[in-house]
PDB file of C-alpha atoms in Angstrom:
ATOM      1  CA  UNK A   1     -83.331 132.293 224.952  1.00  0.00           C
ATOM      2  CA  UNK A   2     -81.059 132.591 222.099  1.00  0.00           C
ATOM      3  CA  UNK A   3     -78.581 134.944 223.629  1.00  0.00           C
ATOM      4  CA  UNK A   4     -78.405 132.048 226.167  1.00  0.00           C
ATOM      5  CA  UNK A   5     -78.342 129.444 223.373  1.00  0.00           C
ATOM      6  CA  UNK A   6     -75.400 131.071 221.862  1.00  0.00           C
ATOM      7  CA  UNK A   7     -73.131 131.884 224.734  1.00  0.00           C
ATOM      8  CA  UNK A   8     -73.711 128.542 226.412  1.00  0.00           C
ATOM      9  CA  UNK A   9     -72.859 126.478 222.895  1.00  0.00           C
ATOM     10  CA  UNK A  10     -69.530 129.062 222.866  1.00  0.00           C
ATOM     11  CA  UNK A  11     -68.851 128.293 226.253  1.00  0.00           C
ATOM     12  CA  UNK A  12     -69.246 131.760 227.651  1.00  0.00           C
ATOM     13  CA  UNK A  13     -71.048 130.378 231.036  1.00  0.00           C
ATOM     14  CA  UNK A  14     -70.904 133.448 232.632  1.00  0.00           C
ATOM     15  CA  UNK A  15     -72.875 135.199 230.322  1.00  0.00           C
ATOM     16  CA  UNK A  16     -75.238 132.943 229.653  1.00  0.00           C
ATOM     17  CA  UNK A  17     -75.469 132.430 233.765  1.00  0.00           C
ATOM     18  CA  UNK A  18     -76.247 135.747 234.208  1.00  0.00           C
ATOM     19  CA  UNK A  19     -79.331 135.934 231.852  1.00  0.00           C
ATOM     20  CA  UNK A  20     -80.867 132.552 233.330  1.00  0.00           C
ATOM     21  CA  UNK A  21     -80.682 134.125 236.811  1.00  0.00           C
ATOM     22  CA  UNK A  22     -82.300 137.646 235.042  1.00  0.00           C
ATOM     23  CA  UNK A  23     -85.036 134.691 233.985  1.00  0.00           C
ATOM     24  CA  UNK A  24     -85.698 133.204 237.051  1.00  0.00           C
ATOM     25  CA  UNK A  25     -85.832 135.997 238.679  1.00  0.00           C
ATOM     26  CA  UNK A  26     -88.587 137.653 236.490  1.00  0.00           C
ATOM     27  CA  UNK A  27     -90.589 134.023 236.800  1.00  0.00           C
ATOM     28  CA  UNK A  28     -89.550 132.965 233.077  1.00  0.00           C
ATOM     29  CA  UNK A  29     -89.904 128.971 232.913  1.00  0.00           C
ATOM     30  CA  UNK A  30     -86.312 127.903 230.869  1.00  0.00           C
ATOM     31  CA  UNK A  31     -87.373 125.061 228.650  1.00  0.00           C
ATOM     32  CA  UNK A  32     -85.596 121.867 227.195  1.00  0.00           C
ATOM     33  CA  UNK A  33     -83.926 123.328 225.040  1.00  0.00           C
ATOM     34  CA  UNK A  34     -82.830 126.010 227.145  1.00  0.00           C
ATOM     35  CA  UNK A  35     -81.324 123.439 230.313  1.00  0.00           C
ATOM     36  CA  UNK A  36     -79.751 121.795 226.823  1.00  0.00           C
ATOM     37  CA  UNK A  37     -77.762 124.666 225.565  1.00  0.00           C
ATOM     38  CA  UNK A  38     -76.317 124.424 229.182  1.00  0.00           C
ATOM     39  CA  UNK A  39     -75.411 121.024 229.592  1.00  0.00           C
ATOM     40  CA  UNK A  40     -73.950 121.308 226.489  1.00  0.00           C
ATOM     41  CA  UNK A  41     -71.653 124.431 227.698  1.00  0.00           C
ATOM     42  CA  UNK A  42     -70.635 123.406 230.877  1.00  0.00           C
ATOM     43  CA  UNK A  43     -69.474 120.170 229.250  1.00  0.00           C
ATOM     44  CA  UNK A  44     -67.489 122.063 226.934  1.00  0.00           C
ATOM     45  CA  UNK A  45     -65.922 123.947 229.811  1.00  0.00           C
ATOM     46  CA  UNK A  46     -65.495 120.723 231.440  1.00  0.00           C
ATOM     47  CA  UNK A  47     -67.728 121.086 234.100  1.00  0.00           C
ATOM     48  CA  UNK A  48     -69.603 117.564 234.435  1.00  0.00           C
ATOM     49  CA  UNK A  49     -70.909 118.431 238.023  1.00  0.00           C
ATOM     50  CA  UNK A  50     -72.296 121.258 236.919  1.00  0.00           C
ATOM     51  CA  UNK A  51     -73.812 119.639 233.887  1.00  0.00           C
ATOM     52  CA  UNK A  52     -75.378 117.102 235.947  1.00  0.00           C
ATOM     53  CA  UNK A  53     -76.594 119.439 238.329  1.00  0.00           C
ATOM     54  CA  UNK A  54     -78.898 121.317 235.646  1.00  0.00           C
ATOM     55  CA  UNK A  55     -80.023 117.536 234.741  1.00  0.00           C
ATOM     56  CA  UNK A  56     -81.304 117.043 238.279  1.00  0.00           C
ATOM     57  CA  UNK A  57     -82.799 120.874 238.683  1.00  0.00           C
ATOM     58  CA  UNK A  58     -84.733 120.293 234.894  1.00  0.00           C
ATOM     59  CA  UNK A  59     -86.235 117.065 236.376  1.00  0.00           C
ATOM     60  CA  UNK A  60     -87.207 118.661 239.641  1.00  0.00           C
ATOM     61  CA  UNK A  61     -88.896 121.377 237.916  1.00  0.00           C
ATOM     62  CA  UNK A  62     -90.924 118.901 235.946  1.00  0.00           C
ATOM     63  CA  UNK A  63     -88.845 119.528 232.431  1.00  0.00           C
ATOM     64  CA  UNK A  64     -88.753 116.083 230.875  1.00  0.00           C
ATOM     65  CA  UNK A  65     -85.200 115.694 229.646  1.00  0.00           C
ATOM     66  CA  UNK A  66     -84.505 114.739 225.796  1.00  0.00           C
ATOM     67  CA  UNK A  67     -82.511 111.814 224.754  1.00  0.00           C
ATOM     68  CA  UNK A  68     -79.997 114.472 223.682  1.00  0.00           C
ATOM     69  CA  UNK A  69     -79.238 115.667 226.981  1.00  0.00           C
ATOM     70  CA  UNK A  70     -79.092 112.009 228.185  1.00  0.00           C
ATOM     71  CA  UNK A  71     -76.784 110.882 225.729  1.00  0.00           C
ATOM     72  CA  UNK A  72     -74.514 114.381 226.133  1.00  0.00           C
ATOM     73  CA  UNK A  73     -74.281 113.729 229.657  1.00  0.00           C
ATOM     74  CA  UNK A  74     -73.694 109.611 229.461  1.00  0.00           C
ATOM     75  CA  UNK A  75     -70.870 110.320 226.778  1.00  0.00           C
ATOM     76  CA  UNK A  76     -69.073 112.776 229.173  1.00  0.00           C
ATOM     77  CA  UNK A  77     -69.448 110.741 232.136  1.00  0.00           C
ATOM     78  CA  UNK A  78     -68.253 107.356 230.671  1.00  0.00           C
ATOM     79  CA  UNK A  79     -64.873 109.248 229.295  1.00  0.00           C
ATOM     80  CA  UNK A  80     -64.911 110.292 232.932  1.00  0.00           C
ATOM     81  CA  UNK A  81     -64.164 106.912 233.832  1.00  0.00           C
ATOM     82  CA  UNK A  82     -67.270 106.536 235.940  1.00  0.00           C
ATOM     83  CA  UNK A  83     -69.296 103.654 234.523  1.00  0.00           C
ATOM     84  CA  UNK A  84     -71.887 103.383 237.102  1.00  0.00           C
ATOM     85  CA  UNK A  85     -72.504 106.832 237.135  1.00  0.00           C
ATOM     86  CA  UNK A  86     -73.220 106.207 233.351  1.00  0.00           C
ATOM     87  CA  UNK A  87     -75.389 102.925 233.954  1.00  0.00           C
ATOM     88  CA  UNK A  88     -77.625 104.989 236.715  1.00  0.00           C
ATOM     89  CA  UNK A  89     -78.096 108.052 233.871  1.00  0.00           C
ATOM     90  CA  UNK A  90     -79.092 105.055 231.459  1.00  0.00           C
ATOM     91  CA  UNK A  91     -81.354 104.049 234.086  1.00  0.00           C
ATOM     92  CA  UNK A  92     -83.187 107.455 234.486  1.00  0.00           C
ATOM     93  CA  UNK A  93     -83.380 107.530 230.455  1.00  0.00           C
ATOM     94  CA  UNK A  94     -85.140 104.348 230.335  1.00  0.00           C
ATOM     95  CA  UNK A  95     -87.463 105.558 232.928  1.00  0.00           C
ATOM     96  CA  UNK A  96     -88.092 108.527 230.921  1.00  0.00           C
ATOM     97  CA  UNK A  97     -89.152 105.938 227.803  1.00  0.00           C
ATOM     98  CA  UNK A  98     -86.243 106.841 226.179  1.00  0.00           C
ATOM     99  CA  UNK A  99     -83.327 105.361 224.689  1.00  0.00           C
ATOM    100  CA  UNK A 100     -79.549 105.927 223.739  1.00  0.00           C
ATOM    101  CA  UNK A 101     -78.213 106.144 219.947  1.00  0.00           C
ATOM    102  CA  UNK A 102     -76.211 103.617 218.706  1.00  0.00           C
ATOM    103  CA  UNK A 103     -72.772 105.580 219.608  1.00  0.00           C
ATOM    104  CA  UNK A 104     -74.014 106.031 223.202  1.00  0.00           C
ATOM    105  CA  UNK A 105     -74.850 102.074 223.608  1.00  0.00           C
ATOM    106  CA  UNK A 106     -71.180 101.548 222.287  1.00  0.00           C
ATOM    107  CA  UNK A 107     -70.188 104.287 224.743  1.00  0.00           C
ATOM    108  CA  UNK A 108     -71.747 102.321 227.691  1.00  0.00           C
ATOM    109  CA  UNK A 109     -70.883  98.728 226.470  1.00  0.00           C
ATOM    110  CA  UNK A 110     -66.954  99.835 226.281  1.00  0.00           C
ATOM    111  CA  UNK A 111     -66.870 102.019 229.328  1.00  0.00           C
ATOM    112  CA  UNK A 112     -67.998  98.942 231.304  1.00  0.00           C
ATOM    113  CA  UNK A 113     -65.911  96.322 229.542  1.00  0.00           C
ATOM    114  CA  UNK A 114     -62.889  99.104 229.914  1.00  0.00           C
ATOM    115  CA  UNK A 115     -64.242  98.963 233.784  1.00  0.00           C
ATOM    116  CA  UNK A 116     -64.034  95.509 234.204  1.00  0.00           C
ATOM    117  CA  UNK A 117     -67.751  95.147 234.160  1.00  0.00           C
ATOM    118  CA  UNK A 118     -68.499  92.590 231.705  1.00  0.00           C
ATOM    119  CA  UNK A 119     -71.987  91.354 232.935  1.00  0.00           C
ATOM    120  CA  UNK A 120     -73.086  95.235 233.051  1.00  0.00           C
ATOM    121  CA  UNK A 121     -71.625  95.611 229.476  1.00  0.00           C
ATOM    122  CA  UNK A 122     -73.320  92.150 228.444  1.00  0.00           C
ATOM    123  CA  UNK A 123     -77.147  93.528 230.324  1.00  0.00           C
ATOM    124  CA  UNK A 124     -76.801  96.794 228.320  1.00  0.00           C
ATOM    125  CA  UNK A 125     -75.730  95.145 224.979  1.00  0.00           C
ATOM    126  CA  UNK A 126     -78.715  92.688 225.235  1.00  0.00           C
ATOM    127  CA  UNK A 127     -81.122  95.939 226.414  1.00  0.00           C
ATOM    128  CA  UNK A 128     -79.646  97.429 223.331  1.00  0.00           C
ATOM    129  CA  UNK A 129     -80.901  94.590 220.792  1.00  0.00           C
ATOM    130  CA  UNK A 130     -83.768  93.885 222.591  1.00  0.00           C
ATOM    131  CA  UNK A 131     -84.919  97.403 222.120  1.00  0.00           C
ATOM    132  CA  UNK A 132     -85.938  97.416 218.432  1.00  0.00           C
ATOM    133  CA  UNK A 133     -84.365 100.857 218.064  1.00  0.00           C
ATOM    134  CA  UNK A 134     -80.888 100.783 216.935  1.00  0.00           C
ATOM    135  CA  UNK A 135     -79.396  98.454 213.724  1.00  0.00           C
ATOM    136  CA  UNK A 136     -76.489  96.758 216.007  1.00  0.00           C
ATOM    137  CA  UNK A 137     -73.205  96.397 213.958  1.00  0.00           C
ATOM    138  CA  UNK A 138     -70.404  94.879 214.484  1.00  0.00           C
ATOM    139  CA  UNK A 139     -68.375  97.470 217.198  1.00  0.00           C
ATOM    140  CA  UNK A 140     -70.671  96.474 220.023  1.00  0.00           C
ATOM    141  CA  UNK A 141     -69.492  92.561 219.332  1.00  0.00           C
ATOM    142  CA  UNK A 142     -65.710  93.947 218.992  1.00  0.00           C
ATOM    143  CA  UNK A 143     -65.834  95.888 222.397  1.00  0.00           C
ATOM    144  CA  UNK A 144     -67.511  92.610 224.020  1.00  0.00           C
ATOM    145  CA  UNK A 145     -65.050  90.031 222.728  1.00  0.00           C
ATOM    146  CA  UNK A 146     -62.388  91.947 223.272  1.00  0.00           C
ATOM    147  CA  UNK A 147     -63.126  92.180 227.014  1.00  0.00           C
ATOM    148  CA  UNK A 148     -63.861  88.832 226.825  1.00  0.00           C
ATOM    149  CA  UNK A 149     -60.595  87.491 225.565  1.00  0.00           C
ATOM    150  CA  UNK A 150     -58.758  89.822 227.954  1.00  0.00           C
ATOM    151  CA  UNK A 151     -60.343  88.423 230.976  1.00  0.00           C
ATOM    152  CA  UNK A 152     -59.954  85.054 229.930  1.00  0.00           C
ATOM    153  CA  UNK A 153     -63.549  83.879 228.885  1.00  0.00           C
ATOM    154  CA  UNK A 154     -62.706  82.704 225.686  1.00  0.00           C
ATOM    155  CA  UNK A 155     -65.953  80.389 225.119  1.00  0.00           C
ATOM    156  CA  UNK A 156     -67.917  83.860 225.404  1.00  0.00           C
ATOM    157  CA  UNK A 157     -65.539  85.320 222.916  1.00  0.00           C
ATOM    158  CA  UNK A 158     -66.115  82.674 220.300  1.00  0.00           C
ATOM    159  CA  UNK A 159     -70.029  82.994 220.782  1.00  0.00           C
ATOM    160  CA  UNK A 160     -70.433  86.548 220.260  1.00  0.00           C
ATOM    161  CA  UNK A 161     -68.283  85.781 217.156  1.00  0.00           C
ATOM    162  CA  UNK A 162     -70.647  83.118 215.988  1.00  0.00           C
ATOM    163  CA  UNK A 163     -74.075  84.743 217.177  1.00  0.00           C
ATOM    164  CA  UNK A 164     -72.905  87.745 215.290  1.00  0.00           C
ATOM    165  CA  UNK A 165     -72.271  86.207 211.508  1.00  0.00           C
ATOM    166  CA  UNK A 166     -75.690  84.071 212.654  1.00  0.00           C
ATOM    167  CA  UNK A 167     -77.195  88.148 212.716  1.00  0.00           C
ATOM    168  CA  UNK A 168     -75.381  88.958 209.129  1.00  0.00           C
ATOM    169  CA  UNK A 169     -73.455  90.974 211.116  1.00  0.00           C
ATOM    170  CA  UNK A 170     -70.048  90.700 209.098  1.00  0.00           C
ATOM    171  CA  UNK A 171     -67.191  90.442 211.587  1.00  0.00           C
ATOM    172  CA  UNK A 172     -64.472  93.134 210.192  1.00  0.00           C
ATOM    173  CA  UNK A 173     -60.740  93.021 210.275  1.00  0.00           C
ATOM    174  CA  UNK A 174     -60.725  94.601 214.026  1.00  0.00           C
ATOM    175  CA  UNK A 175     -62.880  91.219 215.089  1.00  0.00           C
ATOM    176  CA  UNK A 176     -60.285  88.808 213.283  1.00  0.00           C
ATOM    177  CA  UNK A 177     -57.455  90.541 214.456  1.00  0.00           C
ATOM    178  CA  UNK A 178     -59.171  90.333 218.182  1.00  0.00           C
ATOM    179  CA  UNK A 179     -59.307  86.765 217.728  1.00  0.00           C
ATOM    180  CA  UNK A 180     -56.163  85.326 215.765  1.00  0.00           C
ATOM    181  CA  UNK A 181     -53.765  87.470 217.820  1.00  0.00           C
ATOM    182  CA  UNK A 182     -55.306  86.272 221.121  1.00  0.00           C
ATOM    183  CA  UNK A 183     -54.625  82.820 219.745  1.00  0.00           C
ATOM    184  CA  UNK A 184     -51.529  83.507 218.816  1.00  0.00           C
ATOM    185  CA  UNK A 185     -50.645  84.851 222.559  1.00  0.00           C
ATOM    186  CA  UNK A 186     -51.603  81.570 223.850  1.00  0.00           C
ATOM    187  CA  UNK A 187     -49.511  79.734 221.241  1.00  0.00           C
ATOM    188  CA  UNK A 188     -52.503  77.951 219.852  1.00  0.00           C
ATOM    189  CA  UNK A 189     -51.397  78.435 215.998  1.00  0.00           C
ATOM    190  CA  UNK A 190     -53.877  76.040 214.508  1.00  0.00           C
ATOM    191  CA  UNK A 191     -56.670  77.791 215.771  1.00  0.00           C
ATOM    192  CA  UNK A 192     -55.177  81.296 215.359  1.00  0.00           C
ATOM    193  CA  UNK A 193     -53.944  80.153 211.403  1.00  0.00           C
ATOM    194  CA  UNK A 194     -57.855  78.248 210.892  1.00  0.00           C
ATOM    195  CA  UNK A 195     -59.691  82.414 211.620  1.00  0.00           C
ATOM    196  CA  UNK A 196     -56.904  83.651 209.352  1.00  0.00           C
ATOM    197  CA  UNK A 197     -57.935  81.131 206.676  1.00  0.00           C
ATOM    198  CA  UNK A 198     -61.380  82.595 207.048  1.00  0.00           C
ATOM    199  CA  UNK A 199     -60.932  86.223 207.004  1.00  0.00           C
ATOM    200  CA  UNK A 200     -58.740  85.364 203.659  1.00  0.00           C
ATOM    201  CA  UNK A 201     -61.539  83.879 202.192  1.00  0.00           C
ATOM    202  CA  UNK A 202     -63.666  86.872 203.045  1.00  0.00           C
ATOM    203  CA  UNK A 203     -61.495  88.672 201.088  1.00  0.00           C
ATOM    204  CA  UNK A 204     -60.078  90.443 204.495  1.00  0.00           C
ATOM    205  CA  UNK A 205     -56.311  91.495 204.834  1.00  0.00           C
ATOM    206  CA  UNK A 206     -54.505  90.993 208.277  1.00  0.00           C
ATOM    207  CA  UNK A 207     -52.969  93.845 209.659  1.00  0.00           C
ATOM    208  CA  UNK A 208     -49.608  94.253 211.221  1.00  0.00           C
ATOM    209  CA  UNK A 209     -50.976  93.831 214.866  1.00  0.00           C
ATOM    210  CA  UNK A 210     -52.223  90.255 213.562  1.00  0.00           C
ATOM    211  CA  UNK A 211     -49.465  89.234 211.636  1.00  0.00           C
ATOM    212  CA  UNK A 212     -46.865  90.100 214.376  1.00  0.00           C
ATOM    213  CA  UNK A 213     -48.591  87.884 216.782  1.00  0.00           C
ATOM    214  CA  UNK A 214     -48.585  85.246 214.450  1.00  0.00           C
ATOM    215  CA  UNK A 215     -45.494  85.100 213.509  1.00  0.00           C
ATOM    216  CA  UNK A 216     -43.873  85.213 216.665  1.00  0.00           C
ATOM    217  CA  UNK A 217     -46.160  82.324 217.804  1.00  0.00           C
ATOM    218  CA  UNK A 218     -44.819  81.011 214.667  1.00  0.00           C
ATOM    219  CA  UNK A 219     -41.527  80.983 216.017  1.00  0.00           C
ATOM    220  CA  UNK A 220     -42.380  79.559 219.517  1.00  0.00           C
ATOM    221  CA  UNK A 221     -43.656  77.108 217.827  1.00  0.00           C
ATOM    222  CA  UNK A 222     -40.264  76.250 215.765  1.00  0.00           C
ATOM    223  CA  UNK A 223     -42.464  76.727 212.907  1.00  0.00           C
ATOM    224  CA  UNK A 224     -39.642  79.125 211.003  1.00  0.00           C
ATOM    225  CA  UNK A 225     -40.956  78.046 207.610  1.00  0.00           C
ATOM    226  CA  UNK A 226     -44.909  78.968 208.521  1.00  0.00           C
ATOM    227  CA  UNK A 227     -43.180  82.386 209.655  1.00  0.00           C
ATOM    228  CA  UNK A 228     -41.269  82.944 206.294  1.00  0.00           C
ATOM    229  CA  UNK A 229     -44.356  81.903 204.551  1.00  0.00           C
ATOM    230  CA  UNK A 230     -46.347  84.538 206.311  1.00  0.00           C
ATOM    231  CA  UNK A 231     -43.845  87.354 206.099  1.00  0.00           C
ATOM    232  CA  UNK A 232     -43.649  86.069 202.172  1.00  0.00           C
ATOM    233  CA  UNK A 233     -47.144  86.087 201.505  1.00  0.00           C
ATOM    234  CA  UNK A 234     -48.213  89.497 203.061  1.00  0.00           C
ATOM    235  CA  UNK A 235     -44.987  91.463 203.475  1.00  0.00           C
ATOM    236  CA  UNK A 236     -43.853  92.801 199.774  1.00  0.00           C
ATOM    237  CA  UNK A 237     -41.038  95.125 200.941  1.00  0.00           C
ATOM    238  CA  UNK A 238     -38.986  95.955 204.718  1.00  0.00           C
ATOM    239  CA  UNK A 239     -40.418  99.520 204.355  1.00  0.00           C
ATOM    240  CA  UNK A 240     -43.908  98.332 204.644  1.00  0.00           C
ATOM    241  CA  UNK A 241     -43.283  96.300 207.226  1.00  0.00           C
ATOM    242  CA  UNK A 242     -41.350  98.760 209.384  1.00  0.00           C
ATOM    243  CA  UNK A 243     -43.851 101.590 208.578  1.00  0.00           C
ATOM    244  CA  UNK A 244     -47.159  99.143 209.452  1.00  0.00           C
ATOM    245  CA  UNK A 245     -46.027  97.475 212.683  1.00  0.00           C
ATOM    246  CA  UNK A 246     -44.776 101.480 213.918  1.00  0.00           C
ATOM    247  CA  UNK A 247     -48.378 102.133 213.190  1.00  0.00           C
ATOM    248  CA  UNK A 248     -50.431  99.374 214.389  1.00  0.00           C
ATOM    249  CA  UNK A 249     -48.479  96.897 216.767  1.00  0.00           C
ATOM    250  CA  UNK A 250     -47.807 100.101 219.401  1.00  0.00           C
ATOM    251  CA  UNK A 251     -49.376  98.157 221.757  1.00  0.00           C
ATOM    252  CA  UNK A 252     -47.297  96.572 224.187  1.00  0.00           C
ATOM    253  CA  UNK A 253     -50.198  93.726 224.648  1.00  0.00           C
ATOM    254  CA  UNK A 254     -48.134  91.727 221.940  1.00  0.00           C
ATOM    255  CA  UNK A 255     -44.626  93.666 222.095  1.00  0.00           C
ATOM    256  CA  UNK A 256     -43.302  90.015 223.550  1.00  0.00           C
ATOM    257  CA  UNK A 257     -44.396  87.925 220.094  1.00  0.00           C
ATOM    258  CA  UNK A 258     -43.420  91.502 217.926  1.00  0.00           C
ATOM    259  CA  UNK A 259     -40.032  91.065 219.569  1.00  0.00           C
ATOM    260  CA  UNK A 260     -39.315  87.507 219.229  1.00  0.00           C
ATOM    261  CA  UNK A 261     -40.261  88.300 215.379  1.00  0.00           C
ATOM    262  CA  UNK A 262     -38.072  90.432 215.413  1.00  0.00           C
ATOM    263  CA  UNK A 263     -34.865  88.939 216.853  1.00  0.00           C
ATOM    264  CA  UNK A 264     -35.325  86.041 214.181  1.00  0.00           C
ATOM    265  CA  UNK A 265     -35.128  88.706 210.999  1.00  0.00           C
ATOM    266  CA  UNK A 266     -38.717  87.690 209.850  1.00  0.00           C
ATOM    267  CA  UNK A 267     -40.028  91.249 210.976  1.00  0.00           C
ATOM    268  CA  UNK A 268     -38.283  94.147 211.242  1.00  0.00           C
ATOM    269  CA  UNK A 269     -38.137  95.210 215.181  1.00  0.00           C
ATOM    270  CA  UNK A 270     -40.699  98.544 215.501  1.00  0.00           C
ATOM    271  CA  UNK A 271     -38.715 101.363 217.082  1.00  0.00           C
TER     272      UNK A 271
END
């Protein structure tokens, strides 16, 4: 067992391979632990299939799984890119009276959002808090209203934000940023300007990302002295400012407001 242990966990499947067929073949039962120290090597040689096959031999032999194996196997599957997959392994695991860490949920929440599977995302999230196992924080709300806002239900977005400080769940610089610079896409400045106003008052600094958008909603606005103010206020120096919006506004989600900053001299264009 711990020869197999080791080689499986060092990804030497072949070894390991051969001493579980030596073990079946002298009647030797493997145990949890055992089908574990598999799954866990043949997704560190990047064999899911293979993986998922030991998953459904272990529960044909009558080996209840551990929550371990189910949240090895979920993780690898949702950076697989297959989200129902995922769901249907969450499914078994709830059968089995088990449940996913809080890393796993987020797993499952994002990999369905990322999917384009918001009312999956939104079942598990609420499965998740209705639970009474994991303390929810605030990256299950940023996954959600993110995919919210980028699918256009903006109402939901705001929600989540409010049922989330309702929870004492402080919303963090990722969730403000989420919020103002979708604001700030649709050129609605005095909403984008009122959650900047807030997360100030929190004692929360923007980021780049956020302060990009802004400004170049600023200026589509014709609101040049709002932009000077903010570029004033936040920006001390031009190497800052080209070193944090290289860093942060990479994304070419908001490259169109970065750019119209940036052709007015307020921020220095990211190369």
């Amino acid at each position: 067992a711990s020869f197999i242990y080791a080689c499986a966990r060092a990804g030497k499947m072949k070894y390991a391979s051969d001493v579980w067929e030596l073990m079946r073949a002298q009647g030797i039962q493997p145990t949890e632990s055992m089908y574990q120290s598999f799954v866990e090597g043949c997704l560190k040689s990047n064999i899911l299939d293979v993986a998922l096959g030991f998953l459904k031999t272990m529960q044909e032999q009558g080996v209840a799984p551990s929550a371990m194996i189910f949240n090895l196997l979920i993780d690898a599957v949702v950076i697989a890119r297959k989200p129902d997959l995922a769901y249907s392994l969450y499914e078994q695991m709830k059968a089995e009276g088990l449940y996913p860490n809080l890393a796993i949920f987020g797993q499952l929440i994002n990999g369905h959002v990322k999917a384009g599977k918001l009312d999956t995302a939104f079942a598990v999230f609420e499965e998740m808090k209705a639970c009474g196992k994991i303390d929810v924080d605030e990256q299950p709300y940023n996954m959600l209203i993110d995919g919210c806002v980028k699918s256009g239900r903006y109402d939901t977005a705001l929600s989540l934000f409010d049922e989330m400080k309702s929870e004492g769940i402080a919303p963090s610089v990722v969730t403000y940023t989420i919020l103002v610079s979708s604001y700030a896409k649709r050129h609605e400045l005095d909403k984008a300007l009122y959650y900047l106003a807030e997360m100030k008052a929190k004692g929360i600094q923007p980021d780049s990302l956020m302060l990009s958008s802004l400004i170049g909603c600023c200026i589509l606005a014709k609101d040049k002295e709002k932009a000077a103010a903010l570029r004033k206020e936040f920006y001390s120096d031009v190497d800052e400012v080209v070193n944090r919006v290289k860093q942060q506004a990479a994304s070419l989600r908001w490259q169109p407001l970065v750019n119209t900053s940036a052709r007015h001299s307020l921020v220095p264009k990211p190369m």
